[in-house]
Coordinates of C-alpha atoms in Angstrom, one line a residue:
M683 CA 132.7 106.6 118.3
E684 CA 136.2 107.7 117.1
W685 CA 134.5 110.8 115.6
L686 CA 132.8 111.6 118.9
R687 CA 136.0 111.1 120.9
K688 CA 138.0 113.5 118.7
H689 CA 135.3 116.2 118.9
M690 CA 134.9 115.7 122.7
S691 CA 138.6 116.0 123.3
A692 CA 138.8 119.0 121.0
K693 CA 136.1 120.9 122.9
A694 CA 137.6 120.0 126.2
D695 CA 141.0 121.5 125.1
I696 CA 139.2 124.7 123.9
D697 CA 137.5 125.1 127.3
D698 CA 140.8 124.6 129.2
M699 CA 142.5 127.3 127.0
D700 CA 139.6 129.7 127.6
D701 CA 139.8 129.2 131.4
A702 CA 143.5 129.8 131.4
D703 CA 143.3 133.0 129.3
M704 CA 140.4 134.6 131.1
G705 CA 141.2 133.5 134.6
D706 CA 137.5 133.8 135.6
E707 CA 135.8 130.5 136.2
G708 CA 132.4 132.1 136.8
E709 CA 132.2 133.6 133.3
E710 CA 133.1 130.3 131.7
Q711 CA 130.4 128.3 133.4
A712 CA 127.7 129.0 130.7
P713 CA 129.9 128.2 127.7
S714 CA 131.2 125.0 129.3
G715 CA 127.6 123.9 129.9
A716 CA 126.6 124.7 126.4
A717 CA 129.5 122.6 125.1
A718 CA 128.5 119.7 127.2
D719 CA 124.9 119.9 126.0
G720 CA 126.1 119.9 122.4
T721 CA 128.3 116.8 123.1
L722 CA 125.3 115.0 124.6
Q723 CA 123.1 115.9 121.6
D724 CA 125.7 114.7 119.1
S725 CA 126.1 111.4 121.1
S726 CA 122.4 110.8 121.2
E727 CA 122.1 111.4 117.4
A728 CA 124.9 109.0 116.8
V729 CA 123.2 106.3 118.9
S730 CA 119.9 106.9 117.1
T731 CA 121.7 106.6 113.7
K732 CA 123.3 103.3 114.7
T733 CA 120.0 102.0 115.9
D734 CA 118.3 102.9 112.6
L735 CA 121.1 101.3 110.7
A736 CA 120.8 98.1 112.7
V737 CA 117.1 98.0 112.1
A738 CA 117.6 98.5 108.3
V739 CA 120.3 95.7 108.2
A740 CA 118.0 93.3 110.1
S741 CA 115.2 94.0 107.6
I742 CA 117.5 93.3 104.7
V743 CA 118.7 90.1 106.2
S744 CA 115.1 89.0 106.9
Q745 CA 114.2 89.5 103.2
I746 CA 117.3 87.6 102.0
Q747 CA 116.5 84.7 104.4
D748 CA 113.0 84.4 102.8
T749 CA 114.2 84.2 99.2
G750 CA 118.0 83.3 99.2
R751 CA 118.2 85.6 96.1
L752 CA 120.4 88.7 95.8
F753 CA 120.2 91.7 93.4
I754 CA 123.6 93.0 92.5
R755 CA 124.1 96.3 90.8
N756 CA 126.9 98.7 89.6
L757 CA 128.6 95.8 87.9
P758 CA 131.4 96.5 85.4
Y759 CA 130.1 96.0 81.9
L760 CA 133.0 93.7 81.2
A761 CA 132.0 91.3 84.0
T762 CA 130.8 87.9 83.0
E763 CA 128.7 85.2 84.7
E764 CA 131.9 83.3 85.4
D765 CA 133.4 86.2 87.2
L766 CA 130.3 86.5 89.4
R767 CA 130.3 82.8 90.1
A768 CA 133.9 82.9 91.1
A769 CA 133.2 85.8 93.5
F770 CA 130.0 84.5 95.1
E771 CA 130.5 80.7 95.1
K772 CA 133.0 80.9 98.0
F773 CA 130.0 81.7 100.3
G774 CA 128.0 78.6 99.3
P775 CA 126.7 76.6 96.3
L776 CA 124.7 78.6 93.8
S777 CA 121.5 77.6 92.2
E778 CA 121.5 80.3 89.5
V779 CA 123.4 83.3 88.2
H780 CA 121.3 85.5 85.9
M781 CA 123.0 88.5 84.2
P782 CA 120.5 90.3 81.8
I783 CA 121.9 91.6 78.5
S784 CA 120.8 94.3 76.1
K785 CA 119.0 92.9 73.1
D786 CA 120.6 95.6 70.9
T787 CA 124.2 95.6 72.0
K788 CA 124.4 92.0 73.4
R789 CA 126.3 93.4 76.4
P790 CA 125.4 93.2 80.1
K791 CA 123.1 95.9 81.6
G792 CA 125.2 96.3 84.7
F793 CA 123.2 94.3 87.2
A794 CA 122.6 90.6 88.0
Y795 CA 120.7 88.2 90.2
V796 CA 122.3 85.5 92.3
L797 CA 120.3 82.7 93.8
Y798 CA 121.8 80.4 96.5
L799 CA 120.7 76.9 97.4
L800 CA 120.6 77.9 101.1
P801 CA 119.4 81.4 102.3
E802 CA 122.0 81.6 105.0
H803 CA 124.8 81.5 102.3
A804 CA 123.1 84.5 100.6
V805 CA 123.1 86.4 103.9
N806 CA 126.9 85.7 104.3
A807 CA 127.4 86.9 100.8
Y808 CA 125.5 90.1 101.4
R809 CA 127.4 91.0 104.5
A810 CA 130.8 90.3 102.8
M811 CA 130.2 91.7 99.3
D812 CA 128.1 94.8 99.9
N813 CA 130.1 98.0 99.2
K814 CA 133.1 95.9 98.2
V815 CA 135.3 96.6 95.2
F816 CA 134.7 94.1 92.3
L817 CA 136.7 94.5 89.1
G818 CA 137.3 98.1 89.8
R819 CA 133.7 99.1 90.8
L820 CA 131.9 99.4 94.2
L821 CA 129.2 96.7 94.4
H822 CA 125.8 97.4 95.8
V823 CA 124.1 94.2 97.0
L824 CA 120.4 94.2 97.8
P825 CA 117.7 91.6 98.6
S826 CA 115.8 90.4 95.6
K827 CA 112.3 89.3 95.2
E828 CA 111.6 85.7 94.4
K829 CA 112.1 84.7 90.8
P830 CA 108.9 85.3 88.9
Q831 CA 107.1 82.3 87.4
E832 CA 106.3 82.7 83.7
R833 CA 102.7 82.1 82.8
E834 CA 102.4 79.7 80.0
A835 CA 99.7 79.8 77.4
G836 CA 98.5 76.4 78.5
D837 CA 97.7 77.8 82.0
L838 CA 94.9 79.7 80.5
L839 CA 93.2 76.4 79.7
A840 CA 93.9 74.9 83.1
G841 CA 90.3 75.2 84.1
F842 CA 89.3 72.8 81.3
K843 CA 91.8 70.1 82.2
S844 CA 90.9 67.1 84.3
D845 CA 92.6 66.4 87.6
V846 CA 94.6 63.5 86.1
K847 CA 96.0 65.7 83.3
K848 CA 96.8 68.5 85.8
E849 CA 98.7 65.9 88.0
R850 CA 100.5 64.5 85.0
D851 CA 101.6 68.0 83.8
A852 CA 102.8 68.9 87.3
K853 CA 104.9 65.7 87.4
K854 CA 106.4 66.6 84.0
K855 CA 107.3 70.1 85.1
A856 CA 108.9 68.8 88.3
L857 CA 111.0 66.3 86.4
A858 CA 112.0 68.9 83.8
G859 CA 113.5 71.0 86.6
S860 CA 115.5 68.1 88.1
D861 CA 119.3 68.0 88.0
F862 CA 119.6 64.6 86.4
N863 CA 117.9 62.9 83.5
W864 CA 118.2 59.1 83.4
N865 CA 118.5 59.0 79.6
S866 CA 118.9 62.1 77.6
L867 CA 118.9 60.2 74.3
Y868 CA 115.6 58.4 75.0
M869 CA 113.1 58.8 72.3
S870 CA 109.3 58.3 72.4
A871 CA 107.9 55.4 70.4
D872 CA 105.7 57.8 68.4
A873 CA 108.7 59.9 67.3
V874 CA 110.6 56.7 66.3
A875 CA 107.6 55.4 64.3
D876 CA 107.2 58.8 62.5
S877 CA 110.9 58.8 61.6
I878 CA 111.1 55.3 60.3
S879 CA 107.8 55.5 58.4
E880 CA 108.9 58.7 56.7
R881 CA 112.4 57.4 55.9
L882 CA 111.0 54.1 54.5
S883 CA 108.0 55.9 52.7
I884 CA 105.5 53.7 54.4
S885 CA 102.6 54.6 56.6
K886 CA 102.9 54.3 60.4
A887 CA 99.9 52.0 60.4
D888 CA 101.7 49.5 58.2
L889 CA 104.8 49.7 60.3
L890 CA 102.9 48.9 63.5
S891 CA 100.3 46.5 62.0
A892 CA 100.3 42.9 63.2
D893 CA 99.5 41.7 59.7
S894 CA 102.9 42.8 58.4
G895 CA 104.5 39.8 60.0
G896 CA 106.4 39.6 63.2
N897 CA 105.8 41.4 66.5
P898 CA 105.2 45.2 66.1
A899 CA 106.7 45.9 69.5
V900 CA 109.9 44.1 68.4
R901 CA 110.0 46.0 65.1
L902 CA 109.6 49.3 67.0
A903 CA 112.4 48.4 69.5
L904 CA 114.7 47.5 66.6
A905 CA 113.9 50.8 64.9
E906 CA 114.5 52.7 68.1
T907 CA 117.9 51.1 68.5
H908 CA 118.8 51.8 64.9
I909 CA 117.8 55.5 65.2
I910 CA 119.7 56.0 68.5
N911 CA 122.9 54.5 67.0
D912 CA 122.6 56.8 63.9
T913 CA 122.0 59.8 66.2
K914 CA 125.0 59.0 68.3
R915 CA 127.2 58.6 65.2
F916 CA 126.0 61.9 63.8
F917 CA 126.7 63.8 67.1
E918 CA 130.2 62.2 67.4
E919 CA 131.0 63.3 63.9
Q920 CA 130.0 66.9 64.8
G921 CA 132.3 66.9 67.9
V922 CA 129.7 66.3 70.6
V923 CA 131.0 64.5 73.7
L924 CA 128.2 62.0 74.4
E925 CA 129.5 61.2 77.9
R926 CA 128.4 64.6 79.0
F927 CA 124.8 63.5 78.7
S928 CA 125.2 61.3 81.8
H929 CA 126.6 64.1 84.0
R930 CA 124.6 66.0 86.6
E931 CA 125.9 69.4 85.4
R932 CA 123.8 71.3 82.9
S933 CA 124.9 73.8 80.3
D934 CA 123.7 77.4 80.3
T935 CA 123.8 77.8 76.6
V936 CA 123.0 74.4 75.0
I937 CA 119.5 73.0 74.7
L938 CA 118.5 69.4 73.9
V939 CA 115.3 69.4 71.8
K940 CA 113.4 66.1 71.6
N941 CA 110.3 64.5 70.0
I942 CA 110.7 66.6 66.8
P943 CA 108.3 65.8 63.9
F944 CA 110.3 64.3 61.0
S945 CA 109.1 67.1 58.7
V946 CA 110.9 69.8 60.7
D947 CA 114.2 71.0 59.2
E948 CA 117.1 73.1 60.6
D949 CA 115.7 76.4 59.2
E950 CA 112.5 75.9 61.2
L951 CA 114.4 75.2 64.4
R952 CA 116.5 78.3 63.9
S953 CA 113.3 80.3 63.3
L954 CA 111.7 78.8 66.4
F955 CA 114.7 79.4 68.8
G956 CA 116.3 82.4 67.1
K957 CA 113.7 84.8 68.5
F958 CA 115.1 84.3 72.0
G959 CA 118.7 85.2 71.2
S960 CA 121.6 84.7 68.8
L961 CA 122.2 81.1 67.8
G962 CA 125.4 79.2 67.4
R963 CA 125.2 75.7 66.0
V964 CA 122.0 73.8 65.4
L965 CA 122.6 70.0 65.0
L966 CA 119.8 68.0 63.5
P967 CA 120.5 64.3 62.8
P968 CA 119.0 62.6 59.8
S969 CA 116.5 60.8 62.0
R970 CA 115.1 64.2 63.1
T971 CA 113.8 63.0 66.4
I972 CA 116.3 65.0 68.5
A973 CA 118.4 68.1 68.0
I974 CA 121.0 70.2 69.8
V975 CA 120.5 74.0 69.8
E976 CA 123.3 76.3 71.0
L977 CA 122.7 79.9 72.0
L978 CA 125.5 82.4 72.3
E979 CA 124.2 84.1 75.5
A980 CA 122.9 82.3 78.6

């Protein structure tokens, strides 16, 4: 509108000057009409442009409301996930910040995905951060598609599973994605029995046999308590803060691995997890029923 007003006033001044110089109103009627027609045409084009822009913005907002996920590009290569969280958390709680990195250079690729718990917060972030300067670069914020679900190898055999197994697997996946685990150091009875039998060089059948004297369930409970205490002691010696296991917050780089066969060693764990990224520390207690794996990049 400011652009239109300037051009309209400029054309009006030119018409007045022409009228004053020539002194013939009749000769100036045609040019004056042409100027008016040009002004109306410019005005209609501006209105059409504004309408198209409003439709485009409404379409983008509708897509963001469906997913609550934003695609952010033109990021500085020195930006970190912490920088993004600090910039976008002020619009609402975040569910995930994903910044892909190059496998060769281990540096960010210049774009990221931000997922909000509530879609309306994502809409507010889009309106506030699109075309805004972030760490020296102009951000471009776009609606993102929903996060793709990885297809596991077990899904190929889903047709051969019974309904009970499907329901059980669905519950396990739902619990795995929850924010809180009631006991992170809990170990399955089978893993405890394997660990104790291997360490004592006896068969698991002898350990759980009722003929060995005493109640097998009591022996297994005592063995579990012994292994958990040994595991806690080992982690504390390695500088692990065990109180963090009871908190709701999850780490982006540290993974807790459970129900490990006693025969597995640290090299096997590094080989298993190392193909997904560079590893930091891998802590495997003597009981070998649980381990902590640290990756350098989220």
